[in-house]
Coordinates of C-alpha atoms in Angstrom, one line a residue:
X1 CA 20.3 -7.9 -2.1
X2 CA 17.1 -5.4 -0.9
X3 CA 18.1 -5.4 2.5
X4 CA 21.8 -4.6 1.9
X5 CA 21.0 -2.0 -1.7
X6 CA 17.5 -0.9 -1.8
X7 CA 15.7 -0.8 2.0
X8 CA 16.3 2.3 4.0
X9 CA 14.9 1.8 7.2
X10 CA 13.5 -1.7 7.0
X11 CA 14.5 -5.5 6.5
X12 CA 13.3 -8.2 4.3
X13 CA 13.0 -11.6 6.1
X14 CA 10.8 -13.3 4.1
X15 CA 8.9 -12.4 0.2
X16 CA 6.0 -11.5 -0.1
X17 CA 5.2 -12.3 3.2
X18 CA 7.1 -9.1 4.9
X19 CA 5.5 -6.9 2.4
X20 CA 2.0 -7.8 3.7
X21 CA 2.8 -7.8 7.5
X22 CA 4.6 -4.2 7.4
X23 CA 1.2 -2.9 5.9
X24 CA 2.8 -1.3 3.0
X25 CA 6.0 0.4 4.6
X26 CA 8.8 -2.3 2.9
X27 CA 6.8 -1.4 -0.6
X28 CA 6.9 2.5 0.0
X29 CA 10.2 2.0 1.8
X30 CA 11.3 0.4 -2.0
X31 CA 9.8 2.9 -4.3
X32 CA 11.3 5.7 -2.4
X33 CA 14.5 4.6 -2.1
X34 CA 15.1 3.3 -5.7
X35 CA 13.3 6.0 -7.3
X36 CA 14.6 8.6 -5.4
X37 CA 11.4 10.7 -5.2
X38 CA 9.3 10.8 -1.8
X39 CA 5.6 9.3 -2.3
X40 CA 3.4 12.1 -1.3
X41 CA 0.6 10.7 0.8
X42 CA -0.3 14.1 2.4
X43 CA -2.8 13.6 5.4
X44 CA -2.9 10.0 4.9
X45 CA -0.1 9.4 7.4
X46 CA -2.4 11.5 10.3
X47 CA -5.3 9.3 9.2
X48 CA -3.2 6.1 9.5
X49 CA -1.9 7.0 12.8
X50 CA -4.8 7.7 14.5
X51 CA -7.3 5.4 12.9
X52 CA -5.8 2.4 10.8
X53 CA -8.8 1.9 8.6
X54 CA -8.1 -0.2 5.9
X55 CA -9.5 2.1 3.4
X56 CA -6.7 4.7 4.2
X57 CA -4.0 1.7 3.4
X58 CA -5.6 1.1 -0.2
X59 CA -5.3 4.7 -0.7
X60 CA -1.5 4.8 0.1
X61 CA -1.2 1.7 -2.5
X62 CA -3.3 3.5 -5.1
X63 CA -0.4 6.6 -4.9
X64 CA 2.3 4.2 -5.1
X65 CA 0.9 2.4 -8.0
X66 CA -0.4 5.3 -10.1
X67 CA 3.4 6.8 -9.0
X68 CA 4.9 3.5 -10.7
X69 CA 2.6 3.8 -13.4
X70 CA 3.5 7.6 -13.9
X71 CA 7.0 6.4 -14.7
X72 CA 6.2 3.5 -16.9
X73 CA 5.5 0.8 -14.8
X74 CA 3.0 -2.3 -16.5
X75 CA 0.9 -2.5 -13.5
X76 CA -2.8 -1.4 -14.4
X77 CA -3.7 -5.0 -13.8
X78 CA -3.1 -4.6 -10.2
X79 CA -6.0 -3.8 -7.5
X80 CA -4.5 -1.8 -4.5
X81 CA -6.8 -3.7 -2.1
X82 CA -5.3 -7.2 -3.2
X83 CA -1.9 -6.0 -1.6
X84 CA -4.1 -6.0 1.9
X85 CA -3.6 -9.0 4.2
X86 CA -6.7 -11.4 4.5
X87 CA -8.4 -9.4 7.7
X88 CA -8.2 -6.0 6.2
X89 CA -9.3 -7.3 2.6
X90 CA -12.3 -8.6 3.8
X91 CA -13.0 -5.7 6.1
X92 CA -12.4 -3.3 3.3
X93 CA -14.7 -5.8 0.7
X94 CA -17.4 -5.7 3.8
X95 CA -17.4 -2.1 4.1
X96 CA -17.3 -1.2 0.4
X97 CA -20.4 -3.5 -0.2
X98 CA -22.0 -1.6 2.7
X99 CA -21.4 1.6 1.1
X100 CA -22.6 0.2 -2.6
X101 CA -25.9 -0.6 -1.0
X102 CA -26.7 2.2 0.8
X103 CA -26.0 4.3 -2.5

């Protein structure tokens, strides 16, 4: 149903694995096509293409979640870093732990 009715550019072959494998593209495409509003990532897309750090993807997930919350989505219990794949999650947590120790 999602492939034929909601996703504009991507195709879903397994759920939820495809959302994780796509690095957020499926989620962003789904939100944009169902809401009719383009998510505003600003400079994050350029940063992501030149330096694919998990922290940048977490910021993009946070923008998408905040938009969904602003239109009534009950998603306050979802942390953006939990939407990363395992390798990116571990990298993100180790980086954030280092930053917290340095402060």
